[in-house]
Coordinates of C-alpha atoms and ligand atoms in Angstrom, one line a residue:
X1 CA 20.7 23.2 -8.0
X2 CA 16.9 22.0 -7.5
X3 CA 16.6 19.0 -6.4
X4 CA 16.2 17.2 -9.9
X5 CA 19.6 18.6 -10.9
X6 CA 21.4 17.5 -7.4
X7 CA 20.2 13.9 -8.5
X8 CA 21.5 14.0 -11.8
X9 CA 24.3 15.6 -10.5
X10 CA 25.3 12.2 -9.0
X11 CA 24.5 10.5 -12.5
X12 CA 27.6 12.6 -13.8
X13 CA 29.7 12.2 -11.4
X14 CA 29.5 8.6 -10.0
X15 CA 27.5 7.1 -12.8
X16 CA 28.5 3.7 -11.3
X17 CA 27.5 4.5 -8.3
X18 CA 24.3 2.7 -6.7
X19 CA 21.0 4.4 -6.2
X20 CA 19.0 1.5 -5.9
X21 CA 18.8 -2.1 -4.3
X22 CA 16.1 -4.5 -4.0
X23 CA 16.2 -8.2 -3.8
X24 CA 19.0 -9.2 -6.1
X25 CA 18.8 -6.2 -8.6
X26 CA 20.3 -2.6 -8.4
X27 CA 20.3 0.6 -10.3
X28 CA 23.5 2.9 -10.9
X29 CA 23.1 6.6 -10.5
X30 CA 23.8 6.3 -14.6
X31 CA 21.6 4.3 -15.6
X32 CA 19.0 5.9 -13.1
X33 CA 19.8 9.4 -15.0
X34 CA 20.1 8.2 -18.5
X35 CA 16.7 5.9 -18.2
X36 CA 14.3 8.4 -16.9
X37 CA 15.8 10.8 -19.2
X38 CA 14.9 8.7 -21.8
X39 CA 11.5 8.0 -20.2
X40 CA 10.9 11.7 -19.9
X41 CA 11.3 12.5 -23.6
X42 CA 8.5 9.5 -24.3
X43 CA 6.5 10.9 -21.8
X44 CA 6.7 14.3 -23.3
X45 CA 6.4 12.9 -27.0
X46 CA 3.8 11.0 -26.7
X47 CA 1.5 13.3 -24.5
X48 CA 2.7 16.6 -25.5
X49 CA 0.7 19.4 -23.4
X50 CA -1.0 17.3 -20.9
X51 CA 0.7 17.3 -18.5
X52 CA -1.3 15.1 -15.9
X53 CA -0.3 12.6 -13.5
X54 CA 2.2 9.7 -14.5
X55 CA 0.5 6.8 -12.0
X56 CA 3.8 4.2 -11.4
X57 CA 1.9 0.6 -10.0
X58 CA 4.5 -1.8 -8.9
X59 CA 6.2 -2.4 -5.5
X60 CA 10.0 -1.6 -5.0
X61 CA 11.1 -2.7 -8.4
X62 CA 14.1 -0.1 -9.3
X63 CA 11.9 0.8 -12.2
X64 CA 9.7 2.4 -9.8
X65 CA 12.3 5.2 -9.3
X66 CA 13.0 5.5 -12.9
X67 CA 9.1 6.1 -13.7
X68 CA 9.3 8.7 -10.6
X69 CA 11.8 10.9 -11.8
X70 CA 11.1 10.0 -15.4
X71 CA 7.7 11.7 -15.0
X72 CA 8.8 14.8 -13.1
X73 CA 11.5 15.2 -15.4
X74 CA 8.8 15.6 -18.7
X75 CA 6.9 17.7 -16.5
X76 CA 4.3 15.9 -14.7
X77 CA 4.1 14.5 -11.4
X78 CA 3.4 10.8 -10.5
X79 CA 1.3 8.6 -8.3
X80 CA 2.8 5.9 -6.9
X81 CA 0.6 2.6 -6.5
X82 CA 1.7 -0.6 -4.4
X83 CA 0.8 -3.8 -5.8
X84 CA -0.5 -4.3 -2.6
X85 CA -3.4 -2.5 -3.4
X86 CA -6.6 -5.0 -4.9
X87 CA -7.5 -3.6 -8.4
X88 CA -10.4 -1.5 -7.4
X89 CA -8.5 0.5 -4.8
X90 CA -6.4 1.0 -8.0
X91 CA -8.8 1.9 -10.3
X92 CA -10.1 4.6 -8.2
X93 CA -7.1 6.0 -7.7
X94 CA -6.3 6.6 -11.8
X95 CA -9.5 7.4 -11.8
X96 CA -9.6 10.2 -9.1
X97 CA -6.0 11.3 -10.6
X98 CA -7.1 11.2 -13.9
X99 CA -3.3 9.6 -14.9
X100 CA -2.7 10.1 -18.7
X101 CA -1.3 6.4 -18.0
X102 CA -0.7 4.0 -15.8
X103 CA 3.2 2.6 -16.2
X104 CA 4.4 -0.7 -15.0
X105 CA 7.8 -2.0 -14.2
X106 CA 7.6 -3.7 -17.3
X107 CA 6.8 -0.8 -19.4
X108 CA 9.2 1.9 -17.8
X109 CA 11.4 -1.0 -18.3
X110 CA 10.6 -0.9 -22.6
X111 CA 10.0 2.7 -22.2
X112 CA 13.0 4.1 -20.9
X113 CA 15.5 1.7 -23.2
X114 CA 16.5 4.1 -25.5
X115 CA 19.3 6.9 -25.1
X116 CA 18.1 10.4 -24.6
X117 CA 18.2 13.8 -22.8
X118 CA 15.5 14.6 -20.6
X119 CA 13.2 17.7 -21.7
X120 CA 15.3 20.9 -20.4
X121 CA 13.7 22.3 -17.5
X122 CA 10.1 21.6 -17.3
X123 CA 9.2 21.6 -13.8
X124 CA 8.6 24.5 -11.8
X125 CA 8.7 25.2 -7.9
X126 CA 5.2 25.3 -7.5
X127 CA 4.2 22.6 -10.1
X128 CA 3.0 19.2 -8.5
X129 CA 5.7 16.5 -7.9
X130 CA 3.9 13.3 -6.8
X131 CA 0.3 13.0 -5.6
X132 CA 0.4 10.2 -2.8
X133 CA -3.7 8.8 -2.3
X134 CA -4.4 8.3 1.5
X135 CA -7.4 6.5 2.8
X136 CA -10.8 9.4 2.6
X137 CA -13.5 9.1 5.4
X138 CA -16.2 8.4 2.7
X139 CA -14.5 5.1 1.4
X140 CA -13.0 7.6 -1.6
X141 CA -9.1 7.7 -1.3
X142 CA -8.0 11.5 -1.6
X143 CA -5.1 12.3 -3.8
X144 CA -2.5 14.8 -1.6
X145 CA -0.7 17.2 -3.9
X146 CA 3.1 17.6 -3.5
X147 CA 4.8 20.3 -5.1
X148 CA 8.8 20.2 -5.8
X149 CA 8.4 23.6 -3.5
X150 CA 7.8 21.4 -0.8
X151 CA 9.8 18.4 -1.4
X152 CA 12.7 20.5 -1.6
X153 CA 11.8 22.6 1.9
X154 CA 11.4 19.4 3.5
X155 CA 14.7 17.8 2.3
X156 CA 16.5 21.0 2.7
X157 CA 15.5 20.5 6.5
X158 CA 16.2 16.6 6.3
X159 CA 19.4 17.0 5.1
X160 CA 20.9 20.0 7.3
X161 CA 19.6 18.3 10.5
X162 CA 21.1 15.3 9.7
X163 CA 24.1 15.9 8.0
X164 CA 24.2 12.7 6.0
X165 CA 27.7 12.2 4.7
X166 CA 27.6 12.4 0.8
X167 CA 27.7 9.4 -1.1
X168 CA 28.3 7.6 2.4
X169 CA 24.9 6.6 3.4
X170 CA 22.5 3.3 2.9
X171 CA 19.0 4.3 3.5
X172 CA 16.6 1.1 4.5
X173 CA 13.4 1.3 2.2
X174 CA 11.0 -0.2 4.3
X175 CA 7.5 2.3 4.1
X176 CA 6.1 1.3 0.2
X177 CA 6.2 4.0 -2.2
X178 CA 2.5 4.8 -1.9
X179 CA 3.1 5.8 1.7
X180 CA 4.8 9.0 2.6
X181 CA 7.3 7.9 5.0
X182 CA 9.1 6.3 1.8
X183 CA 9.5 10.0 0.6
X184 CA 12.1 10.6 3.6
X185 CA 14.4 7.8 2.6
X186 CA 13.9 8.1 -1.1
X187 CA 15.0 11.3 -1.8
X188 CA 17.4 11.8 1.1
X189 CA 19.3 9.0 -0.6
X190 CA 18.9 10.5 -3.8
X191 CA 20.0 14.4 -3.0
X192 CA 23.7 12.9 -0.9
X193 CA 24.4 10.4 -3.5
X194 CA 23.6 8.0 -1.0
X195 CA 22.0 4.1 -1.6
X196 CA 18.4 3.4 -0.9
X197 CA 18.0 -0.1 0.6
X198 CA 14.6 -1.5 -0.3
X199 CA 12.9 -4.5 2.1
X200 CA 10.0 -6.2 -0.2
X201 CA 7.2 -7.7 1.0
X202 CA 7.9 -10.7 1.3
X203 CA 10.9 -10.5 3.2
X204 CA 8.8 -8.9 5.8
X205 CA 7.0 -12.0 5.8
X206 CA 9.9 -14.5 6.2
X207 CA 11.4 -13.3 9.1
X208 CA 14.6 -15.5 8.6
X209 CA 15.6 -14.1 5.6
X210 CA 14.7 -10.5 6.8
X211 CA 17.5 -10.6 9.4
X212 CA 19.9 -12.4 7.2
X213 CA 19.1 -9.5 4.4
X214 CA 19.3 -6.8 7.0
X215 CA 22.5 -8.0 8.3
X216 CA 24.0 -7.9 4.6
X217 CA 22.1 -4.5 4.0
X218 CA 25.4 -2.1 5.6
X219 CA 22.1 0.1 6.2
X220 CA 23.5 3.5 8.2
X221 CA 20.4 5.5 8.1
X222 CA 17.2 3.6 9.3
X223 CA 14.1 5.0 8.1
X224 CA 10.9 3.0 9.7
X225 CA 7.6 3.1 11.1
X226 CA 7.9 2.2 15.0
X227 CA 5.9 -0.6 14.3
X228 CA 8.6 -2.6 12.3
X229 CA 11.6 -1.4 14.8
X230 CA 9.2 -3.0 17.6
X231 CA 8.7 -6.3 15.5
X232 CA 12.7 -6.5 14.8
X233 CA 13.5 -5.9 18.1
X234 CA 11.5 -9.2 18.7
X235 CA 14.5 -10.8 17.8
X236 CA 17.2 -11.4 20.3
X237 CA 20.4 -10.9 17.5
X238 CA 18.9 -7.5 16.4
X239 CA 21.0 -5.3 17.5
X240 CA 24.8 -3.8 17.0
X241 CA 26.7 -7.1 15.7
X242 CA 23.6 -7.1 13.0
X243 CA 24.0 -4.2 11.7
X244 CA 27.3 -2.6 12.9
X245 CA 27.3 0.7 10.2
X246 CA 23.4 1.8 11.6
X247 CA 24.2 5.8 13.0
X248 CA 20.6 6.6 12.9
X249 CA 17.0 5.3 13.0
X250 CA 14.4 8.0 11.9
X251 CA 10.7 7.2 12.8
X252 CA 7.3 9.2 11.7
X253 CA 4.0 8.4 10.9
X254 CA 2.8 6.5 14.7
X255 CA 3.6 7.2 18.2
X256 CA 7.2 5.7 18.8
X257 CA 6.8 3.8 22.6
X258 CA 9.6 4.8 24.9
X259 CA 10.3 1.3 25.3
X260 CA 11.2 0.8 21.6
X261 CA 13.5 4.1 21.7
X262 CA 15.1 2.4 25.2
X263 CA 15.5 -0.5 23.7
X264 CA 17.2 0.4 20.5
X265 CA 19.5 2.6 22.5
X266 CA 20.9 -0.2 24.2
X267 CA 21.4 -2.5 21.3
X268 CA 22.6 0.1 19.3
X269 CA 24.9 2.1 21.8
X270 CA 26.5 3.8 18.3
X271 CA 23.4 5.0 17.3
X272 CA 20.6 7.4 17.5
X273 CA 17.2 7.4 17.6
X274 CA 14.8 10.7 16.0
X275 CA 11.2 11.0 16.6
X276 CA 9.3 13.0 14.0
X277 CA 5.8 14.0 13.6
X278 CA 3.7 15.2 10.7
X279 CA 0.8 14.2 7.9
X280 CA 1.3 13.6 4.0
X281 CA -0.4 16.7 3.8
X282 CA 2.9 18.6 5.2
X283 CA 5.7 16.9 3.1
X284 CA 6.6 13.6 5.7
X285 CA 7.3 15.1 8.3
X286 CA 7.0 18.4 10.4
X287 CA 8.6 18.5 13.6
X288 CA 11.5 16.3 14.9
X289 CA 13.8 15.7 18.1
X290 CA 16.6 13.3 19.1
X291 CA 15.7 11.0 21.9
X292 CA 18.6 11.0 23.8
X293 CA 18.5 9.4 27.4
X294 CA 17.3 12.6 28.8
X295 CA 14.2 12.8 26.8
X296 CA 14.0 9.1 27.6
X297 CA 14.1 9.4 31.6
X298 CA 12.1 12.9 31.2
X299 CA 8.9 12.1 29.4
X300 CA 6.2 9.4 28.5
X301 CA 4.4 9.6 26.0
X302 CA 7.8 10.5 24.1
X303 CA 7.7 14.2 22.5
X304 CA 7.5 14.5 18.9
X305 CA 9.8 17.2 18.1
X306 CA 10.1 21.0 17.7
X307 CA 8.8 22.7 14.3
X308 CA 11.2 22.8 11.0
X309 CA 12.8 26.0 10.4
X310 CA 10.8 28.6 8.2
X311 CA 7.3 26.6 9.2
X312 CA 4.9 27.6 12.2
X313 CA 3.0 24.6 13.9
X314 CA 0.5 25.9 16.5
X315 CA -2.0 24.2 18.7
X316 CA -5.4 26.2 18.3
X317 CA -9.4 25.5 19.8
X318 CA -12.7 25.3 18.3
X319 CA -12.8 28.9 17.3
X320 CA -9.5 29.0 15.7
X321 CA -7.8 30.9 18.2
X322 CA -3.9 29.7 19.1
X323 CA -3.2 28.4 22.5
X324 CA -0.6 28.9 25.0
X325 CA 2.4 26.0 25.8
X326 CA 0.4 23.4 27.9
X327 CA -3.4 23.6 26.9
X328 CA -4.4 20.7 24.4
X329 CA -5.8 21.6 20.5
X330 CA -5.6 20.8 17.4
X331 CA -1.9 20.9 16.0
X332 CA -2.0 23.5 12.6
X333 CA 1.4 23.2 10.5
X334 CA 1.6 26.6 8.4
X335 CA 4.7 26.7 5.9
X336 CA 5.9 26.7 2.4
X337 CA 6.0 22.3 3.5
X338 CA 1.8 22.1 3.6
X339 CA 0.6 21.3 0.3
X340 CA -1.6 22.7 -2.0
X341 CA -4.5 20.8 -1.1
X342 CA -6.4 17.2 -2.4
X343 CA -6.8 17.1 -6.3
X344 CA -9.9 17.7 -8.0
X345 CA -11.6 18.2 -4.4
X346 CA -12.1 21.7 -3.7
X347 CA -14.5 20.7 -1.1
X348 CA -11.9 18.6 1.0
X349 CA -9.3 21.2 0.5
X350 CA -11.5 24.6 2.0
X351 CA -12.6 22.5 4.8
X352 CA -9.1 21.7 6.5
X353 CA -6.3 24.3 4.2
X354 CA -6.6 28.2 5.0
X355 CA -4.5 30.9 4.5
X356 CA -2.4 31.6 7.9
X357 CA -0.8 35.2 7.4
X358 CA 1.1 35.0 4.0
X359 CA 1.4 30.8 4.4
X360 CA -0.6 28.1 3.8
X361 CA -1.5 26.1 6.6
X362 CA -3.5 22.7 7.5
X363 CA -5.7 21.8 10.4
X364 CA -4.1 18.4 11.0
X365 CA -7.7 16.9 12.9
X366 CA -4.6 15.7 15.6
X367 CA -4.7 16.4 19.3
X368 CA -1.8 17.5 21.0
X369 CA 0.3 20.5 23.0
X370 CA 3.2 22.2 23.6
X371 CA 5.4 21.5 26.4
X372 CA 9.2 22.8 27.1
X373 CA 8.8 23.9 23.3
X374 CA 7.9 20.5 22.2
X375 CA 5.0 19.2 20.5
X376 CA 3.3 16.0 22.5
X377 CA 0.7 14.2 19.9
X378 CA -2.2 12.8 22.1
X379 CA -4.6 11.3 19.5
X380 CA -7.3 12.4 16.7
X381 CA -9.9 14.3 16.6
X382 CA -11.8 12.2 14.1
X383 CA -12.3 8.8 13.8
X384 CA -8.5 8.2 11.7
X385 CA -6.0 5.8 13.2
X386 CA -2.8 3.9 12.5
X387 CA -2.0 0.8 12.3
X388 CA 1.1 -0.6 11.6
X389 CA 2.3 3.1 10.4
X390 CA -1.0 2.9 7.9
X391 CA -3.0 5.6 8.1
X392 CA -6.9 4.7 7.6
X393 CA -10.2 6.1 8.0
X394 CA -12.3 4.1 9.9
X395 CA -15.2 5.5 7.7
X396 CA -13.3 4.3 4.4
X397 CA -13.3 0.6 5.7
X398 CA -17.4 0.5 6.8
X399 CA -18.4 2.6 3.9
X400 CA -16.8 0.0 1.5
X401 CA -18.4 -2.7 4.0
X402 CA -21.9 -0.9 3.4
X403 CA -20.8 -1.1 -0.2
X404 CA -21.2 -5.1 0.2
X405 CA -24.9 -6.6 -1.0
X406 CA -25.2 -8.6 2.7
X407 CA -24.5 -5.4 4.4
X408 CA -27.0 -3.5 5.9
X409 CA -24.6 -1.2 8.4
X410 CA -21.7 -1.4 9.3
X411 CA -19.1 0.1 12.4
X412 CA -15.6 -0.7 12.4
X413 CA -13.5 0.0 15.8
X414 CA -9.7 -0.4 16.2
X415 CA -8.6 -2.9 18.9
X416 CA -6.6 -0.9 21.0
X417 CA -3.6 -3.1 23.2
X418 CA -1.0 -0.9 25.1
X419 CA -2.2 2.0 23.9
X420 CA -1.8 1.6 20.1
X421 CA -4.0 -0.5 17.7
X422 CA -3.1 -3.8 17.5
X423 CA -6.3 -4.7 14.8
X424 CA -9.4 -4.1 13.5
X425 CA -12.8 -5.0 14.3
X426 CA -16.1 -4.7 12.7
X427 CA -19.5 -4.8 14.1
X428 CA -21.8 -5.2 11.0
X429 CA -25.9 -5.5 10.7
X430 CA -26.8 -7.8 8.2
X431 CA -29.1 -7.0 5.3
X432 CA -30.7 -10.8 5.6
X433 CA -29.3 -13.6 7.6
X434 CA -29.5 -16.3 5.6
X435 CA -28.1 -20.4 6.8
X436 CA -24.8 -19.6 7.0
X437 CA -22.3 -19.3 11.1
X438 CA -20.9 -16.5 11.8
X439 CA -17.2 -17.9 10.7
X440 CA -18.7 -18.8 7.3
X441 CA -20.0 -15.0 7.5
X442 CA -17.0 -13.4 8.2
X443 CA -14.8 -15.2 5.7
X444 CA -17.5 -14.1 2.9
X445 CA -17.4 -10.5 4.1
X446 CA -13.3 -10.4 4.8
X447 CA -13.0 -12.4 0.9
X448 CA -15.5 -9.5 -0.3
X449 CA -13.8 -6.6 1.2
X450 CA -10.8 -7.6 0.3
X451 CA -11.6 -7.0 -3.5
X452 CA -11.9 -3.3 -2.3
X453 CA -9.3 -2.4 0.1
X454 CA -6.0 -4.0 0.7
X455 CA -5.0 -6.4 3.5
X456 CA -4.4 -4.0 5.9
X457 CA -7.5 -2.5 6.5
X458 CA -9.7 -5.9 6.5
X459 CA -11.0 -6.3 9.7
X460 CA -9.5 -9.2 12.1
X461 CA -13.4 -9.8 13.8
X462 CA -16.2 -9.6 12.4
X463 CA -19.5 -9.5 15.2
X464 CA -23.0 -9.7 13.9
X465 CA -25.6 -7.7 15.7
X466 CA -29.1 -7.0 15.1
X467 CA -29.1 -3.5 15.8
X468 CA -25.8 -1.1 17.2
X469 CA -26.2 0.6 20.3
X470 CA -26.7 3.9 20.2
X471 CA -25.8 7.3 21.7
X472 CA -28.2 9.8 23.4
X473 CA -28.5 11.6 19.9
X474 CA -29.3 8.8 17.8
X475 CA -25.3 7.7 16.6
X476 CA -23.7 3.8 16.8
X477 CA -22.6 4.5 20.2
X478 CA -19.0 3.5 19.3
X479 CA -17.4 3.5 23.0
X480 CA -20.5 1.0 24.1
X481 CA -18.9 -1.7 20.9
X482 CA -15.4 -0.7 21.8
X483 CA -16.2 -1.9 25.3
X484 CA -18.0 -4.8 24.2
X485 CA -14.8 -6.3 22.1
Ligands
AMP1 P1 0.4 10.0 7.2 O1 -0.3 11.0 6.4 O2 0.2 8.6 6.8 O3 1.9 10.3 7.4 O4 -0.3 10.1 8.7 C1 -0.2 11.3 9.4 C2 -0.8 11.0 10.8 O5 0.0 10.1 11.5 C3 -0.6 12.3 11.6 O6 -1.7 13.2 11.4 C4 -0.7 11.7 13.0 O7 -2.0 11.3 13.4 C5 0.1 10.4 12.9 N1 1.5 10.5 13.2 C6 2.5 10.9 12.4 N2 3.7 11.0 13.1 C7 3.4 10.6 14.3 C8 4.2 10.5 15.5 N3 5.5 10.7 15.5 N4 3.6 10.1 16.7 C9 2.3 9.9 16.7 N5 1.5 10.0 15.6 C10 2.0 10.3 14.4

């Protein structure tokens, strides 16, 4: 069974079942099957051989899920959009895809009404199953092709490491669709049969009814960046009489603090907690290990796991040449997980996928070694960082800055507290200073930007300098302005 089947599987058997719940609506594994079913055979109808991207722009409406699986189903994959994104971060990213159409809520809603059976088999192994945009160093997003090849090698992995108990799991949903961590809980929950557990936006924002919604949730597998276990754990009553069924919290995408993994271990004495490592390049995640107590007491910075079965992750120099356990490189990840490459970009794609022996491999442009057989991440090569679990190019953010008619130049540094960025901050030369302070400046520029890029990557501080410092060979001197914050 592929992992399309599996799902419908579920649809047959337990058709009243739920696959889906956010805010006060759900989805049955029936209606999930029968709907994109349905919206596969319009999809198919009405676009006949093209088979390009489906893009589904919404946030965790159960619709969503439907236009996923609707789409794959007819044959084509989809990109998933978050409403969080301001239109012209949109546009670009049907534009870049080239979507054959861009499907709301409301439409998969009207699309997907009638009854119908799916078109019979029309995805292959190696055909494309989403393409997920992350932020590009020259303020273009870049589109990351997934194919079901490495969807399914990835859950395979998820799954036998895990052992989720079939039909007897709620996943929490907390990573939006347009970012890959969502992937993990998604279709984990999907394959066992299991519930996925959405948090929206705006119960992030309302703390009080987060907890309360968390504490109704039953959630057993917890599936989070660190960053929103740390902001949790802020609160005192998070912990075991919360959310007694929690067996498991799964982090990926940013470093996970050994205080966070200590502290969750002793609120939740019933649970445990998984570090796991790896770029939407390589399907979610790459590597993986349990922090037990051991682990805990043993090392800090926290490891981030040994390599998936059937896929090779290596830590290699300048020259290409792979290093022994202990010396520092760049982490490789070759397997059947690492994806095809960026769409429509060969350029992007040569200059960080190669052929490693008879599998395909990516230069991940992270820092890190081996050490007792575990990978230790220590940083980036480039100038990419997280924060909050989003992954952003610093470049992205001052190119669209440079973009803006008052500025000249623009460098944008991350505001680094306990070793993990806590903000953003920009340092921008003005094309002409006009009457206006520097707080009347900086709202302008943060109201501009923010037409662009979405809320996350808006610089906190703005500074206004004449001129940037610069290095011995002519470059912003960016550890000078880091200094300077
Ligand atoms: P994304 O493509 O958004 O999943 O981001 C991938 C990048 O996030 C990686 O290349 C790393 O730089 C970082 N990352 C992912 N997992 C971890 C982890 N467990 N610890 C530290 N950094 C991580």
């Amino acid at each position: 069974m592929n992992l399309l089947e599996r799902i419908d599987h579920w649809g047959t058997v337990s058709p009243d079942a739920i696959a889906h719940v956010s805010d006060d609506r759900s989805l049955t594994y029936g209606e999930l099957c029968r709907r994109s079913d349905a919206l596969a055979l319009y999809l198919a109808e009405r676009f006949g051989d093209d088979r390009g991207p489906i893009a589904a722009l919404g946030h965790r409406e159960p619709e969503m899920l439907i236009a996923f699986l609707g789409s794959v189903k007819s044959g084509r994959p989809y990109v998933p959009i978050d409403t969080v994104f301001p239109r012209q971060r949109i546009d670009k990213i049907v534009a870049i895809s080239r979507a054959a159409m861009v499907l709301t809520p409301q439409e998969t809603a009207q699309f997907s009404a009638t009854e119908a059976r799916a078109p019979a088999n029309c995805l292959q192994r190696d055909d494309p199953f989403y393409i997920l945009f992350t932020s590009g160093s020259t303020g273009e997003p870049k589109g990351v092709v997934i194919s079901l090849a490495c969807l399914e090698h990835f859950i395979a992995w998820m799954l036998a490491e895990q052992k989720f108990l079939e039909q007897g799991e709620i996943f929490l949903n907390q990573a939006p669709f347009s970012f890959d961590l969502s992937v993990m809980d998604l279709y984990c929950s999907l394959a066992t049969g299991g519930t996925l557990f959405s948090i929206s936006r705006d119960l992030v924002a309302n703390p009080k009814a987060l907890y309360r919604t968390l504490g109704s949730s039953n959630v057993t597998t917890w599936v989070s960046t660190p960053s929103f276990a740390q902001m949790c754990l802020v609160e005192e009553k998070f912990g075991e009489a919360m959310l007694p069924h929690v067996r498991r919290f799964l982090f990926c995408g940013e470093t996970l603090a050994p205080q966070t993994a200590a502290l969750l271990l002793e609120r939740f004495p019933g649970a445990e907690v998984w570090n796991s490592y790896g770029p939407t390049e390589a399907t979610v995640a790459t590597t993986s290990v349990r922090i037990g107590r051991t682990i805990l007491e043993k090392y800090s910075p926290l490891p981030v796991g040994r390599p998936m079965p059937g896929t090779e992750v290596f830590v290699m120099n300048e020259r290409g040449e792979a290093l022994p356990a202990n010396k520092r490189g760049e982490i490789v990840i070759a397997g059947p997980n690492v994806s095809p490459g960026y769409l429509g970009r060969p350029d992007l794609t040569a200059a960080v996928f190669f052929q490693h022996g008879s599998q395909r491999a990516y230069r991940t442009g992270d820092l890190g070694r081996f050490h007792d057989k575990l990978l230790f991440f220590e940083g980036r090569i480039d100038e990419q960082i997280k924060l909050y679990g989003y992954r952003i190019e610093l470049g992205d953010i001052e190119a669209n800055l440079r973009a803006l008619s008052l500025v000249r130049d623009a460098v944008v540094i991350p505001v680094i507290k306990n070793g993990a960025a806590q903000s953003l901050a920009a340092f921008v030369v003005l094309s002409k200073r006009g009457e206006e302070s520097d707080f009347e400046l900086s709202h302008t520029l943060r109201k501009q930007l923010g037409e662009r890029l979405p809320n996350y990557m808006l610089p906190r501080k703005f500074v206004f300098l004449d001129a940037f410092p610069m290095t011995a060979n002519g470059k912003a001197d960016r550890a000078r302005l880091a200094q300077s914050l």
